[in-house]
PDB file of C-alpha atoms in Angstrom:
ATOM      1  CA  UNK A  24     -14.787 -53.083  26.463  1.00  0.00           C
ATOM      2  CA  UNK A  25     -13.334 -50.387  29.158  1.00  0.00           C
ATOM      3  CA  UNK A  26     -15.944 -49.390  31.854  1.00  0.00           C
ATOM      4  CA  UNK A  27     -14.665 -45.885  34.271  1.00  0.00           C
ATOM      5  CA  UNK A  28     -13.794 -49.002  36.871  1.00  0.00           C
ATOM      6  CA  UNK A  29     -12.440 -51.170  34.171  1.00  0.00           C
ATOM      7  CA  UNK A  30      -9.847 -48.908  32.289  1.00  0.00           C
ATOM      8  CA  UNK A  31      -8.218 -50.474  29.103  1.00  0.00           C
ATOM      9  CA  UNK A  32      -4.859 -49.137  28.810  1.00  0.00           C
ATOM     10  CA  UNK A  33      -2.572 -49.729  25.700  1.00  0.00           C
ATOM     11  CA  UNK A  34       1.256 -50.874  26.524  1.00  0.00           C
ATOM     12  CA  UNK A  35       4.132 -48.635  25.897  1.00  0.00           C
ATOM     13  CA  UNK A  36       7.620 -47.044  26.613  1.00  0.00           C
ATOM     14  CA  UNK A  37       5.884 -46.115  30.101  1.00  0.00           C
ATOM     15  CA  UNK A  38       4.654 -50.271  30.654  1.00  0.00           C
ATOM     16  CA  UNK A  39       5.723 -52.470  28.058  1.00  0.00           C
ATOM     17  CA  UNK A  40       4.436 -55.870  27.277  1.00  0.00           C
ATOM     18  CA  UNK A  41       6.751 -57.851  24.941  1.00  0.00           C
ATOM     19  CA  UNK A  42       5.330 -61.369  23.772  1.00  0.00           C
ATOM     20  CA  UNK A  43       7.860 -63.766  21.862  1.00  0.00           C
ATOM     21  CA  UNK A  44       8.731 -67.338  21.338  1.00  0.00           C
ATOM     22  CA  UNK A  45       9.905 -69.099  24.124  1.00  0.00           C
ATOM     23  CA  UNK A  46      12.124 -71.433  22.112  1.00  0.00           C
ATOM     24  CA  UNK A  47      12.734 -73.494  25.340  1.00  0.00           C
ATOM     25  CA  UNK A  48      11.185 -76.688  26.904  1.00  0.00           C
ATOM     26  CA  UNK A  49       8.648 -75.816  29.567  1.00  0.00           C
ATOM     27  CA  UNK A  50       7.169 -78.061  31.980  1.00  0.00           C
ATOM     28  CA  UNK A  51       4.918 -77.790  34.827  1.00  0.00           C
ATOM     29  CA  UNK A  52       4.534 -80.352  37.953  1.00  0.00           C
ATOM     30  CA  UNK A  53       2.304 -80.716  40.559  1.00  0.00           C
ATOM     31  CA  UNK A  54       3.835 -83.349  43.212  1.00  0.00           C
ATOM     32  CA  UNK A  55       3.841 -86.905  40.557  1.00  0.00           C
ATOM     33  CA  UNK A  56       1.267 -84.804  38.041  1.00  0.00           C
ATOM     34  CA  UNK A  57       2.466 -83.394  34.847  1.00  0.00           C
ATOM     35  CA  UNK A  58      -0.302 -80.328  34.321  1.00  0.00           C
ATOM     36  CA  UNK A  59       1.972 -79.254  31.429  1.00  0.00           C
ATOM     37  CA  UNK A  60       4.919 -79.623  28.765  1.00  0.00           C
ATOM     38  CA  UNK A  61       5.361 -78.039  25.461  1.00  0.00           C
ATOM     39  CA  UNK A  62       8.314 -76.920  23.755  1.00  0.00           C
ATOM     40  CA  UNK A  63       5.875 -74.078  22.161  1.00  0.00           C
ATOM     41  CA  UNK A  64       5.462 -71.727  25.205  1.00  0.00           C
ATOM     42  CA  UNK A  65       5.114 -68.004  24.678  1.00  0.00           C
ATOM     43  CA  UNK A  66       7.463 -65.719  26.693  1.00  0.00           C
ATOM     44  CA  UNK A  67       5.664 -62.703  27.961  1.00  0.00           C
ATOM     45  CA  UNK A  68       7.605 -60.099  29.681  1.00  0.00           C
ATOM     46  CA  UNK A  69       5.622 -57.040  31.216  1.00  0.00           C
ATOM     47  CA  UNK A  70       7.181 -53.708  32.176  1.00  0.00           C
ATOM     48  CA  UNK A  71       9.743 -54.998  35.248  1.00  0.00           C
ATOM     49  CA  UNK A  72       7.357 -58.261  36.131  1.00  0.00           C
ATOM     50  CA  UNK A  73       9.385 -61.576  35.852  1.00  0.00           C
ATOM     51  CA  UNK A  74       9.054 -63.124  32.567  1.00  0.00           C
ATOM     52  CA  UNK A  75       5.615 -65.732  32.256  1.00  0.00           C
ATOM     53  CA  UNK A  76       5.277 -68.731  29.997  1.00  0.00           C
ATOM     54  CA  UNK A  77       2.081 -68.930  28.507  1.00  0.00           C
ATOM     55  CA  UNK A  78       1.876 -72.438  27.419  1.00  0.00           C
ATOM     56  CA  UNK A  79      -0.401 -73.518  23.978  1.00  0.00           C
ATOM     57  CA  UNK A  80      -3.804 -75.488  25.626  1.00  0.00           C
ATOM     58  CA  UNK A  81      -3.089 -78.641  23.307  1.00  0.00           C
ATOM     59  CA  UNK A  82       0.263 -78.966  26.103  1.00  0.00           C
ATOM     60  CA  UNK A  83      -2.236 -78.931  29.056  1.00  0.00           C
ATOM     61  CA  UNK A  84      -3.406 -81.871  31.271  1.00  0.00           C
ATOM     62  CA  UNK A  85      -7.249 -81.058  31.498  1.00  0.00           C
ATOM     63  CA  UNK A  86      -7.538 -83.760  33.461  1.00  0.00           C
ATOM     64  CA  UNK A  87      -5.474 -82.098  36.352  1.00  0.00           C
ATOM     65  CA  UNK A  88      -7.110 -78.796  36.081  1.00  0.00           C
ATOM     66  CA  UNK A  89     -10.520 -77.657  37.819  1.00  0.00           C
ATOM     67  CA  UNK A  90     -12.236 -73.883  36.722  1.00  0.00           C
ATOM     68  CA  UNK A  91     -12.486 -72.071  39.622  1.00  0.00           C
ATOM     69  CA  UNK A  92     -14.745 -68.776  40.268  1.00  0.00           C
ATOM     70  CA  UNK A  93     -11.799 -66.611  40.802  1.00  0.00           C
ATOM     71  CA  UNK A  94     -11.625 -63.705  37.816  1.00  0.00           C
ATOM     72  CA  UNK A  95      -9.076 -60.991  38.202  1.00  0.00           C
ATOM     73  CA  UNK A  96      -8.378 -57.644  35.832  1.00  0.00           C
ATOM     74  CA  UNK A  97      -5.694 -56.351  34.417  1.00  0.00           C
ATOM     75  CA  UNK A  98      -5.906 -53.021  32.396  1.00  0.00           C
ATOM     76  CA  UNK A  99      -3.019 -54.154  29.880  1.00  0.00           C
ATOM     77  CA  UNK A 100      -4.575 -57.892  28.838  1.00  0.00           C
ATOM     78  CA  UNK A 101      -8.352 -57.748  29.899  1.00  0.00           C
ATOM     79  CA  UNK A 102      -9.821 -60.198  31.938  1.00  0.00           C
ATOM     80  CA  UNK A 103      -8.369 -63.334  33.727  1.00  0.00           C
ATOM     81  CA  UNK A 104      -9.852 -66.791  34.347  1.00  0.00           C
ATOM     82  CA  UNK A 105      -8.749 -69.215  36.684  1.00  0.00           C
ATOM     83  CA  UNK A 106      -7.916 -72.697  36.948  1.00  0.00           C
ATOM     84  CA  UNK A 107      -6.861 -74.863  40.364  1.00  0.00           C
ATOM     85  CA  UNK A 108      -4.780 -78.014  39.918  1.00  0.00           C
ATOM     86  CA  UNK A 109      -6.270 -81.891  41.664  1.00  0.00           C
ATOM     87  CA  UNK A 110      -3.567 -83.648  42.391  1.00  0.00           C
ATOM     88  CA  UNK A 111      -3.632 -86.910  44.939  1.00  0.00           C
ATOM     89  CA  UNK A 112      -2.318 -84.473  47.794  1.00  0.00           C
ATOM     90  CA  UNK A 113      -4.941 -82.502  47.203  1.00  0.00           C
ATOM     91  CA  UNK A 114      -6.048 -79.224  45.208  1.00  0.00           C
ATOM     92  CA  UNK A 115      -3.559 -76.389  44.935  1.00  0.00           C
ATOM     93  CA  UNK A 116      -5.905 -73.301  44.312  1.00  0.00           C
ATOM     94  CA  UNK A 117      -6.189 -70.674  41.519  1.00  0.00           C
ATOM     95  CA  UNK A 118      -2.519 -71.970  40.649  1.00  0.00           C
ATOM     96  CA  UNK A 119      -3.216 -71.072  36.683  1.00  0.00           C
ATOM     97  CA  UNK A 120      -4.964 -68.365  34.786  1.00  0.00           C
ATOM     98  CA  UNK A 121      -5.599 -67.650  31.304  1.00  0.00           C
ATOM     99  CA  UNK A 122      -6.915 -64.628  29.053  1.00  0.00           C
ATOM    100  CA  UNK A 123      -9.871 -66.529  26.586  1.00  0.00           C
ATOM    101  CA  UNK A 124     -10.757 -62.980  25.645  1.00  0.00           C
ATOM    102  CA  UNK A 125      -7.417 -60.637  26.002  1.00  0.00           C
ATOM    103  CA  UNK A 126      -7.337 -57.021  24.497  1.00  0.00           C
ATOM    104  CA  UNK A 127      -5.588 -56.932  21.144  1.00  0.00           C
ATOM    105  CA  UNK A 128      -2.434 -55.468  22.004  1.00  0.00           C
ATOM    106  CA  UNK A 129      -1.664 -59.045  23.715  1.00  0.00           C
ATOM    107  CA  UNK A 130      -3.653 -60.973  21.225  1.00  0.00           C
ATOM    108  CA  UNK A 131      -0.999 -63.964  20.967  1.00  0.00           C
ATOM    109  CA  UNK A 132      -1.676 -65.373  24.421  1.00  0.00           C
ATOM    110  CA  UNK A 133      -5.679 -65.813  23.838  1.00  0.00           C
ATOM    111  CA  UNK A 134      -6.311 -69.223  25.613  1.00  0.00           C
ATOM    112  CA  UNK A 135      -2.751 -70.113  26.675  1.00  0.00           C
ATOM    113  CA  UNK A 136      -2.226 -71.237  30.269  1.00  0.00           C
ATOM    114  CA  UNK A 137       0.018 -69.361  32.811  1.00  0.00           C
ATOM    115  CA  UNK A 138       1.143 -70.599  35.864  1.00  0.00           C
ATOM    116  CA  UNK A 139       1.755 -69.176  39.381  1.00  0.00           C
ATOM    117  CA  UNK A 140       5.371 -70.700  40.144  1.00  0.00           C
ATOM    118  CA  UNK A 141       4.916 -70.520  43.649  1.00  0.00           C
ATOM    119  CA  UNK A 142       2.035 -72.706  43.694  1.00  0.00           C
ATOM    120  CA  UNK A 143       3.233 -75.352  40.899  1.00  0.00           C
ATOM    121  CA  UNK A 144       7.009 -75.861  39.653  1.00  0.00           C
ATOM    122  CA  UNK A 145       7.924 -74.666  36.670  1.00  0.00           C
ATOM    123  CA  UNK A 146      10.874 -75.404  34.891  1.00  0.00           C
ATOM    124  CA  UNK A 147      12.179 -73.904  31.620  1.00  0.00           C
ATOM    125  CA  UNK A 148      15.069 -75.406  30.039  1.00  0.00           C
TER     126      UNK A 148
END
């Protein structure tokens, strides 16, 4: 639901959002820790944003990942939830977020895991 300081805004020519198949093996490291590794990651490209995987939560280490309090909005997919990553060099913060509740337009990535590659590696082959 849109709120004036919450605006829900439908993609288009102006901001696209294009969610397919990734049809490539993804994996994501912390240090020794695998957090994730699926072969049945979504590709979501946004307007002129780099390309995110959104990886399926059955391919997710639980184990590694901590909820955090952070919550961020985007007017395109709704509202974001955070995770931070334990590994045993310590805890790399708000490194993954996921949409439990995204607006329908970007339906497909409801509870799939994204990943900030700057804070965790992520390699797609």
């Amino acid at each position: 639901m849109s709120t004036p300081d919450r605006p829900h805004l439908v993609p288009g020519p102006d901001h696209p959002i294009d969610i397919e198949p990734a049809d490539i093996h993804v994996v994501v490291t912390s240090g020794d820790i695998t957090i994730a590794d699926t072969t049945d990651a979504l590709r979501l490209q946004e307007a002129s944003y780099p390309p995110v995987f959104y990886v399926p939560p059955a391919a997710v280490n639980w184990e590694a990942l901590h909820r955090s309090d952070t919550r961020t909005y985007c007017p395109y997919k709704g509202e974001a939830s955070y995770y931070s990553v334990r590994t045993p060099e310590g805890t790399v913060e708000d490194a993954v977020w996921t949409y439990e509740e995204p607006y329908p337009a970007v339906a497909q990535i409801i509870g799939h895991l994204a990943f900030y590659p700057d804070r965790v590696h992520v390699s797609a082959h």
